[in-house]
Amino acid sequence: KDTNTTITIEELETGEGRVQIMSNNGDDMKAAISRVRMIAFPPTVEEGMEYEGKVKAIKDFGVFVEILPGTDGLIHISEFSWEKVAKMEDVTKEGDVLKFKVVGKDPKTKKWKL
């Protein structure tokens, strides 16, 4: 309904699925295809890749940034800038969009480090 399209999903005899998207509007069709692809093939975070994401929360020790929808990572205060940062609130705020690189996963918490 959100994309003004009709979507049908059918299971084939081979066990595979078929998705049909119908619309009279090309833009609506593209939006529906994009949403179906996000569900069928959700993006994954890749170490070493650069992303842009919104600041979700500011803490004394750094900021949590959304890498992909539903996946956040931490930019530690010591990694945020070449200059010393005393308070994260002085350099960024919730909702800011930052460019960052995924540097790895914390071995203890399994959270992404940015």
PDB file of N, CA and C in Angstrom:
ATOM      1  N   LYS A   1       0.820  -1.209   0.000  1.00  0.00           N
ATOM      2  CA  LYS A   1       0.000   0.000   0.000  1.00  0.00           C
ATOM      3  C   LYS A   1       0.858   1.264   0.000  1.00  0.00           C
ATOM      4  N   ASP A   2       1.984   1.213   0.702  1.00  0.00           N
ATOM      5  CA  ASP A   2       2.844   2.391   0.802  1.00  0.00           C
ATOM      6  C   ASP A   2       3.383   2.835  -0.550  1.00  0.00           C
ATOM      7  N   THR A   3       3.556   1.880  -1.469  1.00  0.00           N
ATOM      8  CA  THR A   3       4.150   2.205  -2.765  1.00  0.00           C
ATOM      9  C   THR A   3       3.120   2.223  -3.898  1.00  0.00           C
ATOM     10  N   ASN A   4       1.843   2.063  -3.573  1.00  0.00           N
ATOM     11  CA  ASN A   4       0.769   2.049  -4.589  1.00  0.00           C
ATOM     12  C   ASN A   4       1.019   0.994  -5.660  1.00  0.00           C
ATOM     13  N   THR A   5       1.488  -0.181  -5.229  1.00  0.00           N
ATOM     14  CA  THR A   5       1.734  -1.283  -6.152  1.00  0.00           C
ATOM     15  C   THR A   5       1.017  -2.532  -5.664  1.00  0.00           C
ATOM     16  N   THR A   6       0.915  -3.522  -6.550  1.00  0.00           N
ATOM     17  CA  THR A   6       0.392  -4.827  -6.178  1.00  0.00           C
ATOM     18  C   THR A   6       1.561  -5.801  -6.222  1.00  0.00           C
ATOM     19  N   ILE A   7       1.802  -6.472  -5.106  1.00  0.00           N
ATOM     20  CA  ILE A   7       2.912  -7.411  -5.006  1.00  0.00           C
ATOM     21  C   ILE A   7       2.350  -8.797  -4.729  1.00  0.00           C
ATOM     22  N   THR A   8       2.759  -9.769  -5.558  1.00  0.00           N
ATOM     23  CA  THR A   8       2.360 -11.154  -5.332  1.00  0.00           C
ATOM     24  C   THR A   8       3.619 -11.994  -5.160  1.00  0.00           C
ATOM     25  N   ILE A   9       3.535 -12.934  -4.231  1.00  0.00           N
ATOM     26  CA  ILE A   9       4.651 -13.831  -3.963  1.00  0.00           C
ATOM     27  C   ILE A   9       4.145 -15.252  -4.156  1.00  0.00           C
ATOM     28  N   GLU A  10       4.890 -16.021  -4.943  1.00  0.00           N
ATOM     29  CA  GLU A  10       4.459 -17.364  -5.289  1.00  0.00           C
ATOM     30  C   GLU A  10       5.618 -18.333  -5.073  1.00  0.00           C
ATOM     31  N   GLU A  11       5.321 -19.490  -4.456  1.00  0.00           N
ATOM     32  CA  GLU A  11       6.351 -20.517  -4.315  1.00  0.00           C
ATOM     33  C   GLU A  11       6.246 -21.474  -5.493  1.00  0.00           C
ATOM     34  N   LEU A  12       7.366 -21.682  -6.166  1.00  0.00           N
ATOM     35  CA  LEU A  12       7.401 -22.556  -7.330  1.00  0.00           C
ATOM     36  C   LEU A  12       7.650 -24.002  -6.910  1.00  0.00           C
ATOM     37  N   GLU A  13       7.409 -24.938  -7.815  1.00  0.00           N
ATOM     38  CA  GLU A  13       7.612 -26.360  -7.522  1.00  0.00           C
ATOM     39  C   GLU A  13       9.062 -26.669  -7.174  1.00  0.00           C
ATOM     40  N   THR A  14       9.970 -25.872  -7.657  1.00  0.00           N
ATOM     41  CA  THR A  14      11.406 -26.078  -7.386  1.00  0.00           C
ATOM     42  C   THR A  14      11.800 -25.640  -5.978  1.00  0.00           C
ATOM     43  N   GLY A  15      10.874 -25.019  -5.252  1.00  0.00           N
ATOM     44  CA  GLY A  15      11.174 -24.512  -3.926  1.00  0.00           C
ATOM     45  C   GLY A  15      11.612 -23.062  -3.938  1.00  0.00           C
ATOM     46  N   GLU A  16      11.844 -22.526  -5.123  1.00  0.00           N
ATOM     47  CA  GLU A  16      12.202 -21.124  -5.252  1.00  0.00           C
ATOM     48  C   GLU A  16      10.940 -20.277  -5.186  1.00  0.00           C
ATOM     49  N   GLY A  17      11.134 -18.987  -5.049  1.00  0.00           N
ATOM     50  CA  GLY A  17      10.000 -18.078  -4.997  1.00  0.00           C
ATOM     51  C   GLY A  17       9.994 -17.133  -6.173  1.00  0.00           C
ATOM     52  N   ARG A  18       8.828 -16.636  -6.490  1.00  0.00           N
ATOM     53  CA  ARG A  18       8.687 -15.643  -7.554  1.00  0.00           C
ATOM     54  C   ARG A  18       7.917 -14.461  -6.973  1.00  0.00           C
ATOM     55  N   VAL A  19       8.459 -13.284  -7.180  1.00  0.00           N
ATOM     56  CA  VAL A  19       7.816 -12.061  -6.721  1.00  0.00           C
ATOM     57  C   VAL A  19       7.438 -11.252  -7.949  1.00  0.00           C
ATOM     58  N   GLN A  20       6.186 -10.852  -8.025  1.00  0.00           N
ATOM     59  CA  GLN A  20       5.729  -9.994  -9.110  1.00  0.00           C
ATOM     60  C   GLN A  20       5.260  -8.676  -8.516  1.00  0.00           C
ATOM     61  N   ILE A  21       5.704  -7.595  -9.140  1.00  0.00           N
ATOM     62  CA  ILE A  21       5.323  -6.261  -8.694  1.00  0.00           C
ATOM     63  C   ILE A  21       4.664  -5.564  -9.867  1.00  0.00           C
ATOM     64  N   MET A  22       3.440  -5.079  -9.655  1.00  0.00           N
ATOM     65  CA  MET A  22       2.692  -4.427 -10.730  1.00  0.00           C
ATOM     66  C   MET A  22       2.305  -3.018 -10.316  1.00  0.00           C
ATOM     67  N   SER A  23       2.451  -2.093 -11.278  1.00  0.00           N
ATOM     68  CA  SER A  23       2.106  -0.702 -11.027  1.00  0.00           C
ATOM     69  C   SER A  23       1.945   0.024 -12.351  1.00  0.00           C
ATOM     70  N   ASN A  24       1.216   1.112 -12.329  1.00  0.00           N
ATOM     71  CA  ASN A  24       1.070   1.971 -13.498  1.00  0.00           C
ATOM     72  C   ASN A  24       2.066   3.129 -13.468  1.00  0.00           C
ATOM     73  N   ASN A  25       2.876   3.189 -12.403  1.00  0.00           N
ATOM     74  CA  ASN A  25       3.790   4.306 -12.210  1.00  0.00           C
ATOM     75  C   ASN A  25       5.210   3.781 -12.010  1.00  0.00           C
ATOM     76  N   GLY A  26       6.143   4.246 -12.834  1.00  0.00           N
ATOM     77  CA  GLY A  26       7.522   3.773 -12.768  1.00  0.00           C
ATOM     78  C   GLY A  26       8.205   4.055 -11.441  1.00  0.00           C
ATOM     79  N   ASP A  27       7.961   5.239 -10.869  1.00  0.00           N
ATOM     80  CA  ASP A  27       8.586   5.589  -9.588  1.00  0.00           C
ATOM     81  C   ASP A  27       8.076   4.695  -8.460  1.00  0.00           C
ATOM     82  N   ASP A  28       6.769   4.422  -8.474  1.00  0.00           N
ATOM     83  CA  ASP A  28       6.199   3.516  -7.469  1.00  0.00           C
ATOM     84  C   ASP A  28       6.792   2.118  -7.611  1.00  0.00           C
ATOM     85  N   MET A  29       6.973   1.676  -8.860  1.00  0.00           N
ATOM     86  CA  MET A  29       7.547   0.358  -9.129  1.00  0.00           C
ATOM     87  C   MET A  29       8.979   0.290  -8.586  1.00  0.00           C
ATOM     88  N   LYS A  30       9.777   1.322  -8.815  1.00  0.00           N
ATOM     89  CA  LYS A  30      11.159   1.348  -8.330  1.00  0.00           C
ATOM     90  C   LYS A  30      11.200   1.308  -6.808  1.00  0.00           C
ATOM     91  N   ALA A  31      10.301   2.042  -6.163  1.00  0.00           N
ATOM     92  CA  ALA A  31      10.255   2.060  -4.703  1.00  0.00           C
ATOM     93  C   ALA A  31       9.906   0.677  -4.153  1.00  0.00           C
ATOM     94  N   ALA A  32       8.947   0.010  -4.785  1.00  0.00           N
ATOM     95  CA  ALA A  32       8.554  -1.331  -4.341  1.00  0.00           C
ATOM     96  C   ALA A  32       9.690  -2.334  -4.546  1.00  0.00           C
ATOM     97  N   ILE A  33      10.365  -2.262  -5.691  1.00  0.00           N
ATOM     98  CA  ILE A  33      11.489  -3.161  -5.959  1.00  0.00           C
ATOM     99  C   ILE A  33      12.585  -2.956  -4.918  1.00  0.00           C
ATOM    100  N   SER A  34      12.865  -1.706  -4.595  1.00  0.00           N
ATOM    101  CA  SER A  34      13.888  -1.399  -3.597  1.00  0.00           C
ATOM    102  C   SER A  34      13.531  -2.006  -2.243  1.00  0.00           C
ATOM    103  N   ARG A  35      12.281  -1.892  -1.836  1.00  0.00           N
ATOM    104  CA  ARG A  35      11.858  -2.430  -0.541  1.00  0.00           C
ATOM    105  C   ARG A  35      11.931  -3.953  -0.521  1.00  0.00           C
ATOM    106  N   VAL A  36      11.499  -4.589  -1.606  1.00  0.00           N
ATOM    107  CA  VAL A  36      11.551  -6.049  -1.671  1.00  0.00           C
ATOM    108  C   VAL A  36      12.998  -6.526  -1.615  1.00  0.00           C
ATOM    109  N   ARG A  37      13.892  -5.853  -2.321  1.00  0.00           N
ATOM    110  CA  ARG A  37      15.313  -6.234  -2.297  1.00  0.00           C
ATOM    111  C   ARG A  37      15.906  -6.091  -0.895  1.00  0.00           C
ATOM    112  N   MET A  38      15.511  -5.040  -0.172  1.00  0.00           N
ATOM    113  CA  MET A  38      16.011  -4.835   1.193  1.00  0.00           C
ATOM    114  C   MET A  38      15.572  -5.979   2.109  1.00  0.00           C
ATOM    115  N   ILE A  39      14.389  -6.523   1.858  1.00  0.00           N
ATOM    116  CA  ILE A  39      13.895  -7.644   2.671  1.00  0.00           C
ATOM    117  C   ILE A  39      14.579  -8.942   2.258  1.00  0.00           C
ATOM    118  N   ALA A  40      14.644  -9.187   0.964  1.00  0.00           N
ATOM    119  CA  ALA A  40      15.200 -10.446   0.455  1.00  0.00           C
ATOM    120  C   ALA A  40      16.724 -10.507   0.590  1.00  0.00           C
ATOM    121  N   PHE A  41      17.369  -9.390   0.401  1.00  0.00           N
ATOM    122  CA  PHE A  41      18.838  -9.333   0.440  1.00  0.00           C
ATOM    123  C   PHE A  41      19.279  -8.167   1.326  1.00  0.00           C
ATOM    124  N   PRO A  42      19.088  -8.283   2.645  1.00  0.00           N
ATOM    125  CA  PRO A  42      19.432  -7.162   3.523  1.00  0.00           C
ATOM    126  C   PRO A  42      20.925  -6.844   3.445  1.00  0.00           C
ATOM    127  N   PRO A  43      21.270  -5.565   3.463  1.00  0.00           N
ATOM    128  CA  PRO A  43      22.687  -5.201   3.410  1.00  0.00           C
ATOM    129  C   PRO A  43      23.397  -5.613   4.689  1.00  0.00           C
ATOM    130  N   THR A  44      24.686  -5.883   4.579  1.00  0.00           N
ATOM    131  CA  THR A  44      25.476  -6.252   5.743  1.00  0.00           C
ATOM    132  C   THR A  44      26.636  -5.271   5.894  1.00  0.00           C
ATOM    133  N   VAL A  45      27.070  -5.103   7.109  1.00  0.00           N
ATOM    134  CA  VAL A  45      28.190  -4.221   7.409  1.00  0.00           C
ATOM    135  C   VAL A  45      29.480  -4.935   7.021  1.00  0.00           C
ATOM    136  N   GLU A  46      30.362  -4.211   6.344  1.00  0.00           N
ATOM    137  CA  GLU A  46      31.634  -4.788   5.940  1.00  0.00           C
ATOM    138  C   GLU A  46      32.786  -4.023   6.593  1.00  0.00           C
ATOM    139  N   GLU A  47      33.658  -4.769   7.241  1.00  0.00           N
ATOM    140  CA  GLU A  47      34.835  -4.170   7.869  1.00  0.00           C
ATOM    141  C   GLU A  47      35.717  -3.531   6.802  1.00  0.00           C
ATOM    142  N   GLY A  48      36.202  -2.323   7.105  1.00  0.00           N
ATOM    143  CA  GLY A  48      37.067  -1.609   6.173  1.00  0.00           C
ATOM    144  C   GLY A  48      36.322  -0.679   5.230  1.00  0.00           C
ATOM    145  N   MET A  49      35.006  -0.789   5.188  1.00  0.00           N
ATOM    146  CA  MET A  49      34.204   0.056   4.299  1.00  0.00           C
ATOM    147  C   MET A  49      33.862   1.368   4.984  1.00  0.00           C
ATOM    148  N   GLU A  50      33.671   2.422   4.159  1.00  0.00           N
ATOM    149  CA  GLU A  50      33.244   3.721   4.668  1.00  0.00           C
ATOM    150  C   GLU A  50      31.745   3.871   4.480  1.00  0.00           C
ATOM    151  N   TYR A  51      31.106   4.490   5.448  1.00  0.00           N
ATOM    152  CA  TYR A  51      29.668   4.711   5.447  1.00  0.00           C
ATOM    153  C   TYR A  51      29.372   6.131   5.910  1.00  0.00           C
ATOM    154  N   GLU A  52      28.141   6.544   5.713  1.00  0.00           N
ATOM    155  CA  GLU A  52      27.604   7.760   6.331  1.00  0.00           C
ATOM    156  C   GLU A  52      26.413   7.340   7.156  1.00  0.00           C
ATOM    157  N   GLY A  53      26.309   7.884   8.362  1.00  0.00           N
ATOM    158  CA  GLY A  53      25.190   7.515   9.211  1.00  0.00           C
ATOM    159  C   GLY A  53      24.869   8.604  10.212  1.00  0.00           C
ATOM    160  N   LYS A  54      23.656   8.504  10.752  1.00  0.00           N
ATOM    161  CA  LYS A  54      23.184   9.483  11.737  1.00  0.00           C
ATOM    162  C   LYS A  54      23.647   9.129  13.131  1.00  0.00           C
ATOM    163  N   VAL A  55      23.997  10.166  13.888  1.00  0.00           N
ATOM    164  CA  VAL A  55      24.318  10.001  15.301  1.00  0.00           C
ATOM    165  C   VAL A  55      23.018   9.661  16.027  1.00  0.00           C
ATOM    166  N   LYS A  56      23.006   8.499  16.691  1.00  0.00           N
ATOM    167  CA  LYS A  56      21.810   8.038  17.399  1.00  0.00           C
ATOM    168  C   LYS A  56      21.834   8.402  18.873  1.00  0.00           C
ATOM    169  N   ALA A  57      23.045   8.359  19.474  1.00  0.00           N
ATOM    170  CA  ALA A  57      23.155   8.654  20.907  1.00  0.00           C
ATOM    171  C   ALA A  57      24.560   9.164  21.214  1.00  0.00           C
ATOM    172  N   ILE A  58      24.626  10.082  22.154  1.00  0.00           N
ATOM    173  CA  ILE A  58      25.906  10.640  22.596  1.00  0.00           C
ATOM    174  C   ILE A  58      26.138  10.204  24.035  1.00  0.00           C
ATOM    175  N   LYS A  59      27.313   9.652  24.286  1.00  0.00           N
ATOM    176  CA  LYS A  59      27.708   9.209  25.624  1.00  0.00           C
ATOM    177  C   LYS A  59      29.022   9.896  25.982  1.00  0.00           C
ATOM    178  N   ASP A  60      29.428   9.788  27.239  1.00  0.00           N
ATOM    179  CA  ASP A  60      30.698  10.377  27.670  1.00  0.00           C
ATOM    180  C   ASP A  60      31.882   9.781  26.912  1.00  0.00           C
ATOM    181  N   PHE A  61      31.778   8.497  26.552  1.00  0.00           N
ATOM    182  CA  PHE A  61      32.896   7.777  25.934  1.00  0.00           C
ATOM    183  C   PHE A  61      32.874   7.790  24.408  1.00  0.00           C
ATOM    184  N   GLY A  62      31.834   8.365  23.789  1.00  0.00           N
ATOM    185  CA  GLY A  62      31.770   8.415  22.329  1.00  0.00           C
ATOM    186  C   GLY A  62      30.351   8.574  21.820  1.00  0.00           C
ATOM    187  N   VAL A  63      30.162   8.266  20.527  1.00  0.00           N
ATOM    188  CA  VAL A  63      28.832   8.383  19.932  1.00  0.00           C
ATOM    189  C   VAL A  63      28.458   7.078  19.241  1.00  0.00           C
ATOM    190  N   PHE A  64      27.165   6.749  19.320  1.00  0.00           N
ATOM    191  CA  PHE A  64      26.632   5.613  18.582  1.00  0.00           C
ATOM    192  C   PHE A  64      26.034   6.139  17.293  1.00  0.00           C
ATOM    193  N   VAL A  65      26.443   5.527  16.175  1.00  0.00           N
ATOM    194  CA  VAL A  65      26.040   5.967  14.848  1.00  0.00           C
ATOM    195  C   VAL A  65      25.374   4.795  14.136  1.00  0.00           C
ATOM    196  N   GLU A  66      24.308   5.088  13.392  1.00  0.00           N
ATOM    197  CA  GLU A  66      23.633   4.060  12.607  1.00  0.00           C
ATOM    198  C   GLU A  66      24.451   3.783  11.347  1.00  0.00           C
ATOM    199  N   ILE A  67      24.949   2.558  11.218  1.00  0.00           N
ATOM    200  CA  ILE A  67      25.720   2.164  10.040  1.00  0.00           C
ATOM    201  C   ILE A  67      24.753   1.846   8.905  1.00  0.00           C
ATOM    202  N   LEU A  68      23.825   0.940   9.191  1.00  0.00           N
ATOM    203  CA  LEU A  68      22.741   0.552   8.289  1.00  0.00           C
ATOM    204  C   LEU A  68      21.476   0.510   9.142  1.00  0.00           C
ATOM    205  N   PRO A  69      20.305   0.557   8.534  1.00  0.00           N
ATOM    206  CA  PRO A  69      19.089   0.482   9.352  1.00  0.00           C
ATOM    207  C   PRO A  69      19.106  -0.741  10.277  1.00  0.00           C
ATOM    208  N   GLY A  70      18.984  -0.473  11.568  1.00  0.00           N
ATOM    209  CA  GLY A  70      18.976  -1.535  12.567  1.00  0.00           C
ATOM    210  C   GLY A  70      20.346  -1.957  13.064  1.00  0.00           C
ATOM    211  N   THR A  71      21.420  -1.348  12.558  1.00  0.00           N
ATOM    212  CA  THR A  71      22.777  -1.703  12.968  1.00  0.00           C
ATOM    213  C   THR A  71      23.546  -0.440  13.334  1.00  0.00           C
ATOM    214  N   ASP A  72      23.975  -0.377  14.602  1.00  0.00           N
ATOM    215  CA  ASP A  72      24.724   0.773  15.091  1.00  0.00           C
ATOM    216  C   ASP A  72      26.152   0.370  15.423  1.00  0.00           C
ATOM    217  N   GLY A  73      27.009   1.370  15.496  1.00  0.00           N
ATOM    218  CA  GLY A  73      28.384   1.163  15.910  1.00  0.00           C
ATOM    219  C   GLY A  73      28.840   2.329  16.756  1.00  0.00           C
ATOM    220  N   LEU A  74      29.989   2.177  17.400  1.00  0.00           N
ATOM    221  CA  LEU A  74      30.514   3.189  18.309  1.00  0.00           C
ATOM    222  C   LEU A  74      31.751   3.853  17.725  1.00  0.00           C
ATOM    223  N   ILE A  75      31.742   5.179  17.715  1.00  0.00           N
ATOM    224  CA  ILE A  75      32.966   5.943  17.480  1.00  0.00           C
ATOM    225  C   ILE A  75      33.431   6.402  18.859  1.00  0.00           C
ATOM    226  N   HIS A  76      34.544   5.825  19.328  1.00  0.00           N
ATOM    227  CA  HIS A  76      35.062   6.173  20.650  1.00  0.00           C
ATOM    228  C   HIS A  76      35.570   7.611  20.635  1.00  0.00           C
ATOM    229  N   ILE A  77      35.459   8.283  21.758  1.00  0.00           N
ATOM    230  CA  ILE A  77      35.870   9.685  21.868  1.00  0.00           C
ATOM    231  C   ILE A  77      37.330   9.873  21.442  1.00  0.00           C
ATOM    232  N   SER A  78      38.174   8.882  21.713  1.00  0.00           N
ATOM    233  CA  SER A  78      39.592   8.983  21.350  1.00  0.00           C
ATOM    234  C   SER A  78      39.818   8.813  19.848  1.00  0.00           C
ATOM    235  N   GLU A  79      38.830   8.272  19.128  1.00  0.00           N
ATOM    236  CA  GLU A  79      38.940   8.049  17.686  1.00  0.00           C
ATOM    237  C   GLU A  79      38.190   9.097  16.872  1.00  0.00           C
ATOM    238  N   PHE A  80      37.500   9.993  17.540  1.00  0.00           N
ATOM    239  CA  PHE A  80      36.603  10.913  16.847  1.00  0.00           C
ATOM    240  C   PHE A  80      37.341  11.989  16.062  1.00  0.00           C
ATOM    241  N   SER A  81      38.451  12.474  16.593  1.00  0.00           N
ATOM    242  CA  SER A  81      39.149  13.597  15.970  1.00  0.00           C
ATOM    243  C   SER A  81      40.641  13.499  16.265  1.00  0.00           C
ATOM    244  N   TRP A  82      41.450  14.142  15.404  1.00  0.00           N
ATOM    245  CA  TRP A  82      42.888  14.209  15.669  1.00  0.00           C
ATOM    246  C   TRP A  82      43.152  15.070  16.904  1.00  0.00           C
ATOM    247  N   GLU A  83      42.294  16.087  17.106  1.00  0.00           N
ATOM    248  CA  GLU A  83      42.438  16.940  18.285  1.00  0.00           C
ATOM    249  C   GLU A  83      41.768  16.262  19.483  1.00  0.00           C
ATOM    250  N   LYS A  84      42.218  16.605  20.673  1.00  0.00           N
ATOM    251  CA  LYS A  84      41.607  16.055  21.883  1.00  0.00           C
ATOM    252  C   LYS A  84      40.183  16.587  22.019  1.00  0.00           C
ATOM    253  N   VAL A  85      39.256  15.681  22.287  1.00  0.00           N
ATOM    254  CA  VAL A  85      37.855  16.048  22.490  1.00  0.00           C
ATOM    255  C   VAL A  85      37.538  15.862  23.965  1.00  0.00           C
ATOM    256  N   ALA A  86      37.131  16.940  24.621  1.00  0.00           N
ATOM    257  CA  ALA A  86      36.799  16.870  26.052  1.00  0.00           C
ATOM    258  C   ALA A  86      35.383  16.330  26.255  1.00  0.00           C
ATOM    259  N   LYS A  87      34.445  16.856  25.474  1.00  0.00           N
ATOM    260  CA  LYS A  87      33.038  16.436  25.596  1.00  0.00           C
ATOM    261  C   LYS A  87      32.477  16.226  24.194  1.00  0.00           C
ATOM    262  N   MET A  88      31.848  15.094  23.981  1.00  0.00           N
ATOM    263  CA  MET A  88      31.278  14.785  22.669  1.00  0.00           C
ATOM    264  C   MET A  88      30.217  15.811  22.268  1.00  0.00           C
ATOM    265  N   GLU A  89      29.486  16.331  23.250  1.00  0.00           N
ATOM    266  CA  GLU A  89      28.439  17.315  22.961  1.00  0.00           C
ATOM    267  C   GLU A  89      28.999  18.590  22.333  1.00  0.00           C
ATOM    268  N   ASP A  90      30.298  18.831  22.525  1.00  0.00           N
ATOM    269  CA  ASP A  90      30.926  20.024  21.946  1.00  0.00           C
ATOM    270  C   ASP A  90      31.209  19.881  20.456  1.00  0.00           C
ATOM    271  N   VAL A  91      31.252  18.645  19.953  1.00  0.00           N
ATOM    272  CA  VAL A  91      31.649  18.435  18.555  1.00  0.00           C
ATOM    273  C   VAL A  91      30.552  17.833  17.669  1.00  0.00           C
ATOM    274  N   THR A  92      29.520  17.260  18.266  1.00  0.00           N
ATOM    275  CA  THR A  92      28.429  16.681  17.470  1.00  0.00           C
ATOM    276  C   THR A  92      27.157  16.619  18.298  1.00  0.00           C
ATOM    277  N   LYS A  93      26.050  16.394  17.614  1.00  0.00           N
ATOM    278  CA  LYS A  93      24.763  16.266  18.316  1.00  0.00           C
ATOM    279  C   LYS A  93      23.948  15.163  17.662  1.00  0.00           C
ATOM    280  N   GLU A  94      22.929  14.675  18.362  1.00  0.00           N
ATOM    281  CA  GLU A  94      22.060  13.638  17.803  1.00  0.00           C
ATOM    282  C   GLU A  94      21.438  14.134  16.509  1.00  0.00           C
ATOM    283  N   GLY A  95      21.422  13.245  15.524  1.00  0.00           N
ATOM    284  CA  GLY A  95      20.851  13.599  14.229  1.00  0.00           C
ATOM    285  C   GLY A  95      21.880  14.043  13.206  1.00  0.00           C
ATOM    286  N   ASP A  96      23.084  14.432  13.660  1.00  0.00           N
ATOM    287  CA  ASP A  96      24.146  14.792  12.718  1.00  0.00           C
ATOM    288  C   ASP A  96      24.491  13.579  11.856  1.00  0.00           C
ATOM    289  N   VAL A  97      24.842  13.819  10.606  1.00  0.00           N
ATOM    290  CA  VAL A  97      25.281  12.748   9.714  1.00  0.00           C
ATOM    291  C   VAL A  97      26.805  12.794   9.633  1.00  0.00           C
ATOM    292  N   LEU A  98      27.431  11.667   9.956  1.00  0.00           N
ATOM    293  CA  LEU A  98      28.885  11.579   9.979  1.00  0.00           C
ATOM    294  C   LEU A  98      29.375  10.573   8.945  1.00  0.00           C
ATOM    295  N   LYS A  99      30.545  10.813   8.408  1.00  0.00           N
ATOM    296  CA  LYS A  99      31.210   9.858   7.534  1.00  0.00           C
ATOM    297  C   LYS A  99      32.233   9.124   8.392  1.00  0.00           C
ATOM    298  N   PHE A 100      32.294   7.800   8.279  1.00  0.00           N
ATOM    299  CA  PHE A 100      33.172   7.004   9.134  1.00  0.00           C
ATOM    300  C   PHE A 100      33.572   5.721   8.426  1.00  0.00           C
ATOM    301  N   LYS A 101      34.549   5.065   9.002  1.00  0.00           N
ATOM    302  CA  LYS A 101      35.034   3.786   8.483  1.00  0.00           C
ATOM    303  C   LYS A 101      34.825   2.728   9.558  1.00  0.00           C
ATOM    304  N   VAL A 102      34.357   1.558   9.166  1.00  0.00           N
ATOM    305  CA  VAL A 102      34.196   0.438  10.094  1.00  0.00           C
ATOM    306  C   VAL A 102      35.572  -0.199  10.263  1.00  0.00           C
ATOM    307  N   VAL A 103      36.086  -0.187  11.503  1.00  0.00           N
ATOM    308  CA  VAL A 103      37.437  -0.691  11.740  1.00  0.00           C
ATOM    309  C   VAL A 103      37.455  -2.098  12.333  1.00  0.00           C
ATOM    310  N   GLY A 104      36.328  -2.587  12.797  1.00  0.00           N
ATOM    311  CA  GLY A 104      36.297  -3.945  13.332  1.00  0.00           C
ATOM    312  C   GLY A 104      35.165  -4.137  14.313  1.00  0.00           C
ATOM    313  N   LYS A 105      35.198  -5.294  14.970  1.00  0.00           N
ATOM    314  CA  LYS A 105      34.202  -5.625  15.989  1.00  0.00           C
ATOM    315  C   LYS A 105      34.915  -5.806  17.312  1.00  0.00           C
ATOM    316  N   ASP A 106      34.304  -5.289  18.358  1.00  0.00           N
ATOM    317  CA  ASP A 106      34.860  -5.478  19.695  1.00  0.00           C
ATOM    318  C   ASP A 106      34.747  -6.968  20.044  1.00  0.00           C
ATOM    319  N   PRO A 107      35.858  -7.617  20.423  1.00  0.00           N
ATOM    320  CA  PRO A 107      35.804  -9.055  20.693  1.00  0.00           C
ATOM    321  C   PRO A 107      34.924  -9.437  21.876  1.00  0.00           C
ATOM    322  N   LYS A 108      34.775  -8.526  22.843  1.00  0.00           N
ATOM    323  CA  LYS A 108      33.948  -8.832  24.017  1.00  0.00           C
ATOM    324  C   LYS A 108      32.474  -8.604  23.743  1.00  0.00           C
ATOM    325  N   THR A 109      32.144  -7.422  23.223  1.00  0.00           N
ATOM    326  CA  THR A 109      30.733  -7.053  23.075  1.00  0.00           C
ATOM    327  C   THR A 109      30.162  -7.426  21.709  1.00  0.00           C
ATOM    328  N   LYS A 110      31.024  -7.725  20.724  1.00  0.00           N
ATOM    329  CA  LYS A 110      30.605  -8.033  19.347  1.00  0.00           C
ATOM    330  C   LYS A 110      29.954  -6.829  18.661  1.00  0.00           C
ATOM    331  N   LYS A 111      30.181  -5.632  19.207  1.00  0.00           N
ATOM    332  CA  LYS A 111      29.652  -4.406  18.614  1.00  0.00           C
ATOM    333  C   LYS A 111      30.656  -3.863  17.607  1.00  0.00           C
ATOM    334  N   TRP A 112      30.132  -3.160  16.589  1.00  0.00           N
ATOM    335  CA  TRP A 112      30.998  -2.576  15.572  1.00  0.00           C
ATOM    336  C   TRP A 112      31.758  -1.374  16.107  1.00  0.00           C
ATOM    337  N   LYS A 113      33.057  -1.314  15.786  1.00  0.00           N
ATOM    338  CA  LYS A 113      33.901  -0.170  16.139  1.00  0.00           C
ATOM    339  C   LYS A 113      34.107   0.655  14.876  1.00  0.00           C
ATOM    340  N   LEU A 114      33.894   1.969  15.016  1.00  0.00           N
ATOM    341  CA  LEU A 114      33.990   2.863  13.871  1.00  0.00           C
ATOM    342  C   LEU A 114      35.131   3.838  14.052  1.00  0.00           C
TER     343      LEU A 114
END
